[in-house]
Amino acid sequence: MMQNRLFSNRALWLLIWPLLVEQLLQITLGMADIVMVASLGEAAVSGVSLVDQVNILLVQVFAALSTGGAVVCSQYIGSSQFPLAEKTAKQLLYTISAIAIFLLCAGLALHKPLLRLIFGKVEEDVMAASQRYFLITLLALPGIAIYSAAAAIFRAQGNSRISMLIALLVNVINIGGNAVCIYGLHWGVAGVAVPTLLSRSAAAAVLLVCLYRAQTDKDSKAISIRGISRVQIDFNLVGKILKLGIPNGLENSTFQIGKLLVLSLISTYGTTAIAANAAANTMASFEVLPGSAVGLAMLTVVGQCIGARRSDQASYYTKKLMLIAYTGFWLLNIPLIFLSYKILCLYGMSEETTKLSWYMTLWHGIAGMLIWPPSFSLPNALRAAGDAAFTMIVSMLSMWTLRVGMSYVLKYTGIFGLVAFFGLPASFGAMCVWISMTIDWALRSILFIIRFARGKWKTKHVI
């Protein structure tokens, strides 16, 4: 096997490091948006943050479909069936564009009753800001969908560098546009939404051009979408994409809904807990960077190995990538844990809030170094082989029984009396959500490791 490896160490490195940078750019963009929106006042911040919860759910739909298409593409590439890989890429773009247009039309027609239904009776200035922001960001849905699909197609080929460069383009346009529209033109909430529309549309256009031109390099043949304007729907390929995309979409959507539920639980502990949770979430997004990047790489590597009918190499590279994920986790999180309190002090929060966010960060970082990779990186190897139904069932059951269910159990028992026993402020009861989250990780890790070890996933070919 080692004499005929599908991926050299250099190829793995060239795949992973751009993914790491891309994830970092996405986090940076989110933080910059928050800082800039804050200058518009509480009503604008509230309106944007509420709508963003809806937008995240929509983005998850596109990400799930893109993952399904990427897996099918990677398996065809692994089996050297490049014409079918190209055909799959076109079918993915047709499918995701049709869904985006449908959601756009539905949102434009129903945006007022939809926002009223989701957010209930919020203040009128908040609702006005929400509606304005939602309408403009709805127009970005086709761009977001195509951007997601095209980036996934490039990653399926092992080319993650271009999606990294496009993420950089999105940051420049989005952050620069926010600065011009908010501080220069004083467009208010529209000044946040318009750059989002422009950046995603520009990114989608550039990626489509790159896919159309399809420059083959010395390492691999590139997928081309030439002839995409002559629309021909292949329901067999669309079915393969949806067979993987729908379970992944249901998993991601219910995951976001579960996060909203536990967020509402944290709000019952007051402003201190809400602020501490927000700060800790920012730190947590940095802590998982290596695992997130390796998880995306897993889809490409394992997908191509399974397509080539080399399940031995799929197992080998899964173990190797897991080792890389763990190494990255430890190298990043050990210094981050030691520096986390000083970093959190920069937020200027009260001593109680800073201490609570520090406890949350420590708990997340230490648990992440032990069990995050098998909980989130490893299942991508199973998905890449076509075992998406199993990962969906495990993730949904674990999410609702442990992350959500245990959060309420720990809340109403005061974390089994430990908050009172140690004489901690009542706000520290919000730790119940973070403890339950890591219990969820533990169960997922055990079940995914067992599934991988038994090898049944190797029989789940998509093509």
Short mmCIF file of C-alpha atoms in Angstrom, two decimals:
data_model
loop_
_atom_site.label_atom_id
_atom_site.label_comp_id
_atom_site.label_asym_id
_atom_site.label_seq_id
_atom_site.Cartn_x
_atom_site.Cartn_y
_atom_site.Cartn_z
CA MET A 1 0.00 0.00 0.00
CA MET A 2 2.78 2.43 0.93
CA GLN A 3 4.41 2.01 -2.48
CA ASN A 4 1.26 3.24 -4.23
CA ARG A 5 -0.07 5.96 -1.99
CA LEU A 6 -2.82 8.18 -3.39
CA PHE A 7 -1.67 11.19 -1.34
CA SER A 8 1.88 12.17 -0.50
CA ASN A 9 2.73 14.06 2.67
CA ARG A 10 3.21 17.16 0.53
CA ALA A 11 -0.24 16.72 -1.05
CA LEU A 12 -1.84 16.45 2.40
CA TRP A 13 -0.02 19.56 3.59
CA LEU A 14 -1.06 21.52 0.49
CA LEU A 15 -4.66 20.44 1.13
CA ILE A 16 -4.80 21.16 4.87
CA TRP A 17 -3.01 24.47 5.42
CA PRO A 18 -5.25 26.51 3.06
CA LEU A 19 -8.29 25.00 4.80
CA LEU A 20 -6.88 26.15 8.13
CA VAL A 21 -6.40 29.68 6.82
CA GLU A 22 -9.88 29.65 5.24
CA GLN A 23 -11.49 28.71 8.56
CA LEU A 24 -9.52 31.47 10.29
CA LEU A 25 -10.69 34.01 7.71
CA GLN A 26 -14.32 33.03 8.30
CA ILE A 27 -13.93 33.57 12.05
CA THR A 28 -12.23 36.92 11.46
CA LEU A 29 -15.05 38.03 9.19
CA GLY A 30 -17.66 37.16 11.81
CA MET A 31 -15.79 39.08 14.52
CA ALA A 32 -15.34 42.13 12.27
CA ASP A 33 -19.06 42.17 11.45
CA ILE A 34 -19.96 42.12 15.14
CA VAL A 35 -17.63 45.03 15.95
CA MET A 36 -18.91 47.16 13.06
CA VAL A 37 -22.60 46.45 13.66
CA ALA A 38 -22.17 47.43 17.32
CA SER A 39 -21.60 51.05 16.22
CA LEU A 40 -25.16 51.22 14.84
CA GLY A 41 -26.90 50.90 18.19
CA GLU A 42 -28.79 48.22 20.11
CA ALA A 43 -31.77 47.98 17.74
CA ALA A 44 -29.50 47.34 14.75
CA VAL A 45 -27.37 44.84 16.65
CA SER A 46 -30.45 42.97 17.84
CA GLY A 47 -32.05 42.94 14.37
CA VAL A 48 -28.90 41.71 12.63
CA SER A 49 -28.16 39.06 15.27
CA LEU A 50 -31.71 37.69 15.11
CA VAL A 51 -31.71 37.42 11.31
CA ASP A 52 -28.24 35.86 11.34
CA GLN A 53 -29.67 32.90 13.25
CA VAL A 54 -32.06 32.30 10.32
CA ASN A 55 -29.30 32.85 7.77
CA ILE A 56 -27.07 30.28 9.50
CA LEU A 57 -29.80 27.67 9.03
CA LEU A 58 -30.03 28.51 5.32
CA VAL A 59 -26.26 28.38 4.90
CA GLN A 60 -26.26 24.95 6.57
CA VAL A 61 -28.65 23.69 3.87
CA PHE A 62 -26.24 24.78 1.15
CA ALA A 63 -23.22 23.41 3.01
CA ALA A 64 -24.92 20.03 3.40
CA LEU A 65 -25.82 19.77 -0.29
CA SER A 66 -22.32 20.89 -1.23
CA THR A 67 -20.85 18.16 0.96
CA GLY A 68 -23.03 15.57 -0.78
CA GLY A 69 -21.87 16.76 -4.18
CA ALA A 70 -18.24 16.93 -3.08
CA VAL A 71 -18.30 13.32 -1.87
CA VAL A 72 -19.76 12.06 -5.17
CA CYS A 73 -17.22 14.13 -7.13
CA SER A 74 -14.28 12.91 -5.04
CA GLN A 75 -15.28 9.28 -5.47
CA TYR A 76 -15.53 9.69 -9.26
CA ILE A 77 -12.13 11.39 -9.25
CA GLY A 78 -10.70 8.53 -7.19
CA SER A 79 -12.01 6.05 -9.75
CA SER A 80 -10.59 8.20 -12.62
CA GLN A 81 -14.06 8.81 -14.06
CA PHE A 82 -13.50 12.51 -14.73
CA PRO A 83 -16.42 12.98 -17.17
CA LEU A 84 -18.81 11.77 -14.46
CA ALA A 85 -17.09 14.00 -11.89
CA GLU A 86 -17.65 16.98 -14.19
CA LYS A 87 -21.26 15.96 -14.76
CA THR A 88 -21.78 15.68 -11.00
CA ALA A 89 -20.34 19.17 -10.51
CA LYS A 90 -22.88 20.58 -12.97
CA GLN A 91 -25.77 18.70 -11.34
CA LEU A 92 -24.73 20.04 -7.95
CA LEU A 93 -24.71 23.61 -9.27
CA TYR A 94 -28.12 23.13 -10.93
CA THR A 95 -29.63 21.65 -7.77
CA ILE A 96 -28.23 24.13 -5.29
CA SER A 97 -29.12 27.10 -7.52
CA ALA A 98 -32.72 25.90 -7.88
CA ILE A 99 -33.06 25.51 -4.10
CA ALA A 100 -31.52 28.95 -3.51
CA ILE A 101 -33.91 30.61 -5.97
CA PHE A 102 -36.89 28.84 -4.37
CA LEU A 103 -35.83 30.00 -0.88
CA LEU A 104 -35.23 33.51 -2.21
CA CYS A 105 -38.71 33.76 -3.72
CA ALA A 106 -40.36 32.27 -0.62
CA GLY A 107 -38.44 34.65 1.62
CA LEU A 108 -39.33 37.73 -0.43
CA ALA A 109 -43.01 36.78 -0.39
CA LEU A 110 -43.24 35.76 3.26
CA HIS A 111 -40.51 37.72 5.04
CA LYS A 112 -42.81 39.78 7.28
CA PRO A 113 -45.01 36.95 8.66
CA LEU A 114 -41.95 34.67 8.80
CA LEU A 115 -39.96 37.07 10.99
CA ARG A 116 -43.01 37.71 13.17
CA LEU A 117 -43.49 33.97 13.60
CA ILE A 118 -39.86 33.30 14.50
CA PHE A 119 -39.11 36.33 16.69
CA GLY A 120 -42.53 37.02 18.14
CA LYS A 121 -43.20 40.42 19.69
CA VAL A 122 -39.94 42.30 19.49
CA GLU A 123 -39.72 46.08 19.56
CA GLU A 124 -40.74 47.82 16.34
CA ASP A 125 -37.32 49.36 15.66
CA VAL A 126 -35.71 45.93 16.07
CA MET A 127 -38.27 44.35 13.72
CA ALA A 128 -37.73 47.13 11.15
CA ALA A 129 -33.97 46.54 11.25
CA SER A 130 -34.54 42.77 10.96
CA GLN A 131 -36.77 43.12 7.91
CA ARG A 132 -34.41 45.49 6.11
CA TYR A 133 -31.37 43.29 6.79
CA PHE A 134 -33.24 40.08 5.91
CA LEU A 135 -34.50 41.39 2.56
CA ILE A 136 -31.04 42.38 1.35
CA THR A 137 -29.28 39.25 2.60
CA LEU A 138 -31.98 37.13 0.93
CA LEU A 139 -30.70 38.45 -2.41
CA ALA A 140 -27.29 36.99 -1.51
CA LEU A 141 -28.66 33.43 -1.25
CA PRO A 142 -27.89 32.39 -4.86
CA GLY A 143 -24.34 33.72 -4.48
CA ILE A 144 -23.86 31.97 -1.14
CA ALA A 145 -25.20 28.70 -2.57
CA ILE A 146 -22.99 28.76 -5.68
CA TYR A 147 -19.97 29.86 -3.63
CA SER A 148 -20.49 26.93 -1.24
CA ALA A 149 -20.94 24.39 -4.05
CA ALA A 150 -18.04 25.63 -6.20
CA ALA A 151 -15.64 25.73 -3.23
CA ALA A 152 -16.66 22.15 -2.34
CA ILE A 153 -16.01 21.03 -5.93
CA PHE A 154 -12.50 22.48 -5.81
CA ARG A 155 -11.83 20.83 -2.44
CA ALA A 156 -13.04 17.49 -3.85
CA GLN A 157 -10.18 17.75 -6.36
CA GLY A 158 -7.69 18.41 -3.57
CA ASN A 159 -7.49 22.11 -4.48
CA SER A 160 -8.20 24.02 -1.27
CA ARG A 161 -5.92 26.93 -2.14
CA ILE A 162 -8.45 28.60 -4.41
CA SER A 163 -11.25 28.52 -1.81
CA MET A 164 -8.79 30.08 0.67
CA LEU A 165 -8.00 32.90 -1.77
CA ILE A 166 -11.71 33.45 -2.43
CA ALA A 167 -12.34 33.59 1.35
CA LEU A 168 -9.70 36.32 1.49
CA LEU A 169 -11.52 38.16 -1.31
CA VAL A 170 -14.80 37.87 0.62
CA ASN A 171 -13.14 39.33 3.74
CA VAL A 172 -11.68 42.28 1.85
CA ILE A 173 -14.94 43.16 0.09
CA ASN A 174 -17.13 42.51 3.15
CA ILE A 175 -15.04 44.32 5.76
CA GLY A 176 -14.06 47.14 3.40
CA GLY A 177 -17.66 47.49 2.24
CA ASN A 178 -18.91 47.60 5.82
CA ALA A 179 -16.48 50.41 6.61
CA VAL A 180 -17.56 52.46 3.55
CA CYS A 181 -21.31 51.84 3.87
CA ILE A 182 -21.57 52.19 7.65
CA TYR A 183 -19.05 54.90 8.49
CA GLY A 184 -18.90 56.75 5.16
CA LEU A 185 -22.37 56.47 3.61
CA HIS A 186 -24.25 55.99 6.91
CA TRP A 187 -26.57 53.37 5.45
CA GLY A 188 -27.30 51.79 8.82
CA VAL A 189 -28.32 48.13 8.70
CA ALA A 190 -28.25 48.20 4.88
CA GLY A 191 -24.57 49.10 5.17
CA VAL A 192 -23.96 45.68 6.74
CA ALA A 193 -26.17 43.73 4.33
CA VAL A 194 -25.07 45.22 0.98
CA PRO A 195 -21.37 44.23 1.39
CA THR A 196 -22.53 40.70 2.24
CA LEU A 197 -24.51 40.60 -1.00
CA LEU A 198 -21.62 42.01 -3.06
CA SER A 199 -18.89 39.82 -1.54
CA ARG A 200 -20.81 36.55 -1.89
CA SER A 201 -21.92 37.37 -5.43
CA ALA A 202 -18.37 38.30 -6.45
CA ALA A 203 -16.97 35.12 -4.87
CA ALA A 204 -19.53 32.96 -6.68
CA ALA A 205 -18.75 34.62 -10.01
CA VAL A 206 -14.98 34.19 -9.64
CA LEU A 207 -15.31 30.53 -8.65
CA LEU A 208 -17.63 29.80 -11.59
CA VAL A 209 -15.13 31.37 -13.98
CA CYS A 210 -12.32 29.29 -12.46
CA LEU A 211 -14.38 26.11 -12.79
CA TYR A 212 -15.26 26.97 -16.36
CA ARG A 213 -11.65 27.60 -17.36
CA ALA A 214 -10.50 24.45 -15.49
CA GLN A 215 -6.74 24.73 -15.68
CA THR A 216 -5.17 21.28 -15.29
CA ASP A 217 -2.00 21.34 -13.18
CA LYS A 218 0.89 18.90 -12.96
CA ASP A 219 -0.58 16.98 -10.01
CA SER A 220 -4.13 16.31 -11.13
CA LYS A 221 -6.76 16.82 -13.79
CA ALA A 222 -9.14 19.67 -13.04
CA ILE A 223 -12.93 19.47 -13.26
CA SER A 224 -14.48 21.67 -15.94
CA ILE A 225 -18.10 22.88 -16.12
CA ARG A 226 -17.95 23.84 -19.79
CA GLY A 227 -21.37 23.35 -21.37
CA ILE A 228 -23.21 24.11 -18.11
CA SER A 229 -25.50 26.54 -19.96
CA ARG A 230 -26.98 23.58 -21.86
CA VAL A 231 -29.05 22.43 -18.91
CA GLN A 232 -29.52 18.65 -18.73
CA ILE A 233 -30.75 17.21 -15.45
CA ASP A 234 -29.45 13.77 -14.54
CA PHE A 235 -31.85 12.57 -11.84
CA ASN A 236 -29.61 9.62 -10.99
CA LEU A 237 -26.72 11.92 -10.06
CA VAL A 238 -29.03 14.39 -8.33
CA GLY A 239 -30.37 11.47 -6.29
CA LYS A 240 -26.83 10.49 -5.24
CA ILE A 241 -26.12 14.06 -4.17
CA LEU A 242 -29.36 14.33 -2.19
CA LYS A 243 -28.85 10.89 -0.63
CA LEU A 244 -25.80 12.31 1.12
CA GLY A 245 -26.88 15.95 1.30
CA ILE A 246 -30.31 15.49 2.93
CA PRO A 247 -29.09 13.49 5.97
CA ASN A 248 -26.23 15.95 6.40
CA GLY A 249 -28.65 18.86 6.06
CA LEU A 250 -31.04 17.43 8.64
CA GLU A 251 -28.11 16.85 10.99
CA ASN A 252 -26.77 20.39 10.60
CA SER A 253 -30.19 22.03 10.86
CA THR A 254 -31.22 20.20 14.01
CA PHE A 255 -27.79 20.96 15.44
CA GLN A 256 -28.40 24.70 14.95
CA ILE A 257 -31.91 24.44 16.41
CA GLY A 258 -30.48 22.63 19.44
CA LYS A 259 -27.89 25.39 19.86
CA LEU A 260 -30.67 27.98 19.84
CA LEU A 261 -32.51 26.06 22.57
CA VAL A 262 -29.50 25.88 24.87
CA LEU A 263 -28.74 29.55 24.13
CA SER A 264 -32.20 30.43 25.43
CA LEU A 265 -31.40 28.37 28.53
CA ILE A 266 -28.19 30.35 29.12
CA SER A 267 -30.18 33.59 28.88
CA THR A 268 -32.11 32.55 32.01
CA TYR A 269 -28.90 33.06 34.02
CA GLY A 270 -28.79 36.76 33.15
CA THR A 271 -26.56 39.19 31.33
CA THR A 272 -23.38 37.91 32.96
CA ALA A 273 -23.89 34.41 31.58
CA ILE A 274 -24.90 35.68 28.12
CA ALA A 275 -21.79 37.87 27.82
CA ALA A 276 -19.51 35.13 29.18
CA ASN A 277 -20.97 32.59 26.76
CA ALA A 278 -20.48 34.93 23.79
CA ALA A 279 -16.83 35.58 24.69
CA ALA A 280 -16.16 31.89 25.32
CA ASN A 281 -17.75 30.95 21.98
CA THR A 282 -15.30 33.27 20.22
CA MET A 283 -12.38 31.54 21.97
CA ALA A 284 -13.89 28.12 21.23
CA SER A 285 -14.03 28.85 17.50
CA PHE A 286 -10.25 29.34 17.54
CA GLU A 287 -9.67 26.20 19.62
CA VAL A 288 -11.26 23.89 17.03
CA LEU A 289 -9.52 25.33 13.95
CA PRO A 290 -7.19 22.34 13.35
CA GLY A 291 -10.00 19.81 13.69
CA SER A 292 -12.30 21.76 11.37
CA ALA A 293 -9.63 21.99 8.67
CA VAL A 294 -8.78 18.28 8.92
CA GLY A 295 -12.48 17.40 8.81
CA LEU A 296 -12.84 19.14 5.44
CA ALA A 297 -9.68 17.44 4.17
CA MET A 298 -11.13 14.10 5.26
CA LEU A 299 -13.96 14.44 2.71
CA THR A 300 -11.51 14.77 -0.16
CA VAL A 301 -8.95 12.18 0.88
CA VAL A 302 -11.28 9.41 2.00
CA GLY A 303 -13.72 10.08 -0.84
CA GLN A 304 -11.01 9.61 -3.46
CA CYS A 305 -9.68 6.49 -1.73
CA ILE A 306 -13.14 4.90 -1.64
CA GLY A 307 -13.71 5.87 -5.29
CA ALA A 308 -10.45 4.15 -6.19
CA ARG A 309 -11.69 1.04 -4.30
CA ARG A 310 -8.76 1.36 -1.91
CA SER A 311 -10.46 0.97 1.45
CA ASP A 312 -7.08 0.06 2.97
CA GLN A 313 -5.79 3.50 2.08
CA ALA A 314 -9.02 5.11 3.28
CA SER A 315 -8.38 3.56 6.72
CA TYR A 316 -4.71 4.52 6.63
CA TYR A 317 -5.34 8.16 5.73
CA THR A 318 -8.21 8.49 8.22
CA LYS A 319 -5.86 7.44 11.02
CA LYS A 320 -3.12 9.71 9.71
CA LEU A 321 -5.45 12.71 9.45
CA MET A 322 -6.78 12.03 12.95
CA LEU A 323 -3.19 12.10 14.22
CA ILE A 324 -2.67 15.43 12.44
CA ALA A 325 -5.91 16.79 13.97
CA TYR A 326 -4.83 15.78 17.47
CA THR A 327 -1.35 17.21 16.98
CA GLY A 328 -2.79 20.51 15.75
CA PHE A 329 -5.26 20.61 18.64
CA TRP A 330 -2.55 20.16 21.27
CA LEU A 331 -0.08 22.56 19.65
CA LEU A 332 -2.73 25.29 19.45
CA ASN A 333 -4.68 24.73 22.65
CA ILE A 334 -1.91 24.29 25.22
CA PRO A 335 -0.58 27.85 24.77
CA LEU A 336 -4.12 29.16 24.21
CA ILE A 337 -5.27 27.72 27.53
CA PHE A 338 -2.42 29.44 29.38
CA LEU A 339 -3.13 32.75 27.63
CA SER A 340 -6.94 32.56 27.64
CA TYR A 341 -7.54 34.52 30.85
CA LYS A 342 -5.37 37.43 29.69
CA ILE A 343 -7.09 37.40 26.31
CA LEU A 344 -10.55 37.43 27.90
CA CYS A 345 -9.54 40.34 30.12
CA LEU A 346 -9.18 42.42 26.93
CA TYR A 347 -12.99 42.29 26.50
CA GLY A 348 -13.34 44.68 29.46
CA MET A 349 -16.04 42.57 31.13
CA SER A 350 -16.70 42.39 34.87
CA GLU A 351 -14.56 40.09 37.00
CA GLU A 352 -17.42 37.59 37.41
CA THR A 353 -18.14 37.52 33.68
CA THR A 354 -14.46 37.14 32.79
CA LYS A 355 -14.00 34.31 35.26
CA LEU A 356 -17.08 32.44 34.01
CA SER A 357 -16.01 32.80 30.36
CA TRP A 358 -12.55 31.57 31.38
CA TYR A 359 -14.04 28.43 32.98
CA MET A 360 -16.06 27.81 29.82
CA THR A 361 -12.98 28.26 27.64
CA LEU A 362 -10.85 25.95 29.79
CA TRP A 363 -13.51 23.24 29.84
CA HIS A 364 -13.98 23.43 26.07
CA GLY A 365 -10.25 23.49 25.30
CA ILE A 366 -9.26 20.59 27.55
CA ALA A 367 -12.20 18.42 26.46
CA GLY A 368 -11.53 19.36 22.83
CA MET A 369 -7.94 18.12 22.99
CA LEU A 370 -9.26 14.74 24.17
CA ILE A 371 -12.47 14.04 22.26
CA TRP A 372 -13.32 16.75 19.67
CA PRO A 373 -11.53 15.13 16.67
CA PRO A 374 -13.31 11.75 16.87
CA SER A 375 -16.59 13.56 17.48
CA PHE A 376 -16.42 15.91 14.47
CA SER A 377 -13.44 15.14 12.21
CA LEU A 378 -13.81 11.35 12.15
CA PRO A 379 -17.48 11.28 11.02
CA ASN A 380 -16.44 13.10 7.84
CA ALA A 381 -14.49 9.98 6.89
CA LEU A 382 -17.72 7.99 7.25
CA ARG A 383 -19.66 10.58 5.23
CA ALA A 384 -17.00 10.54 2.51
CA ALA A 385 -17.59 6.79 2.15
CA GLY A 386 -21.37 7.31 1.89
CA ASP A 387 -22.26 6.39 5.48
CA ALA A 388 -24.19 9.65 6.00
CA ALA A 389 -27.35 8.07 7.46
CA PHE A 390 -25.43 6.59 10.40
CA THR A 391 -23.68 9.86 11.25
CA MET A 392 -27.02 11.69 11.06
CA ILE A 393 -28.80 9.28 13.42
CA VAL A 394 -25.97 9.29 15.97
CA SER A 395 -25.54 13.07 15.88
CA MET A 396 -29.26 13.83 16.22
CA LEU A 397 -29.89 11.34 19.03
CA SER A 398 -26.80 12.43 20.95
CA MET A 399 -27.63 16.11 20.43
CA TRP A 400 -31.18 15.93 21.75
CA THR A 401 -30.67 13.44 24.57
CA LEU A 402 -27.34 14.71 25.93
CA ARG A 403 -26.54 18.24 24.76
CA VAL A 404 -30.11 19.52 25.12
CA GLY A 405 -31.58 17.05 27.62
CA MET A 406 -28.63 17.02 30.02
CA SER A 407 -28.42 20.82 29.90
CA TYR A 408 -31.85 21.02 31.49
CA VAL A 409 -31.08 18.24 33.98
CA LEU A 410 -27.90 20.00 35.10
CA LYS A 411 -29.67 23.36 35.22
CA TYR A 412 -32.44 22.23 37.52
CA THR A 413 -30.04 20.29 39.78
CA GLY A 414 -27.53 23.13 40.01
CA ILE A 415 -25.02 20.83 38.26
CA PHE A 416 -25.87 18.21 40.90
CA GLY A 417 -25.39 20.78 43.67
CA LEU A 418 -21.81 21.64 42.74
CA VAL A 419 -22.53 25.35 42.16
CA ALA A 420 -23.82 25.74 45.73
CA PHE A 421 -21.19 23.37 47.18
CA PHE A 422 -18.32 25.52 45.87
CA GLY A 423 -20.12 28.78 46.72
CA LEU A 424 -20.11 29.99 43.13
CA PRO A 425 -22.36 32.81 41.85
CA ALA A 426 -25.68 31.67 40.36
CA SER A 427 -24.52 32.71 36.86
CA PHE A 428 -21.95 29.90 36.95
CA GLY A 429 -24.85 27.49 36.54
CA ALA A 430 -24.56 28.34 32.81
CA MET A 431 -21.65 25.89 32.78
CA CYS A 432 -24.36 23.21 32.54
CA VAL A 433 -24.57 23.82 28.78
CA TRP A 434 -20.82 23.44 28.25
CA ILE A 435 -20.62 20.31 30.39
CA SER A 436 -23.54 18.73 28.52
CA MET A 437 -21.93 19.64 25.22
CA THR A 438 -18.78 17.68 26.04
CA ILE A 439 -20.84 14.71 27.28
CA ASP A 440 -22.47 14.77 23.83
CA TRP A 441 -18.98 14.74 22.27
CA ALA A 442 -17.99 11.72 24.36
CA LEU A 443 -20.93 9.59 23.20
CA ARG A 444 -20.48 10.62 19.57
CA SER A 445 -16.76 9.80 19.76
CA ILE A 446 -17.37 6.32 21.16
CA LEU A 447 -19.99 5.43 18.55
CA PHE A 448 -18.01 6.83 15.61
CA ILE A 449 -14.82 5.07 16.69
CA ILE A 450 -16.71 1.77 16.99
CA ARG A 451 -18.28 2.29 13.54
CA PHE A 452 -14.90 3.04 12.01
CA ALA A 453 -13.18 0.10 13.73
CA ARG A 454 -15.82 -2.40 12.58
CA GLY A 455 -15.30 -1.30 8.97
CA LYS A 456 -18.91 -1.45 7.79
CA TRP A 457 -18.51 2.05 6.36
CA LYS A 458 -16.11 0.64 3.74
CA THR A 459 -19.04 -1.08 2.00
CA LYS A 460 -21.05 2.15 1.59
CA HIS A 461 -19.95 3.09 -1.94
CA VAL A 462 -21.88 5.94 -3.55
CA ILE A 463 -20.82 5.25 -7.15
#
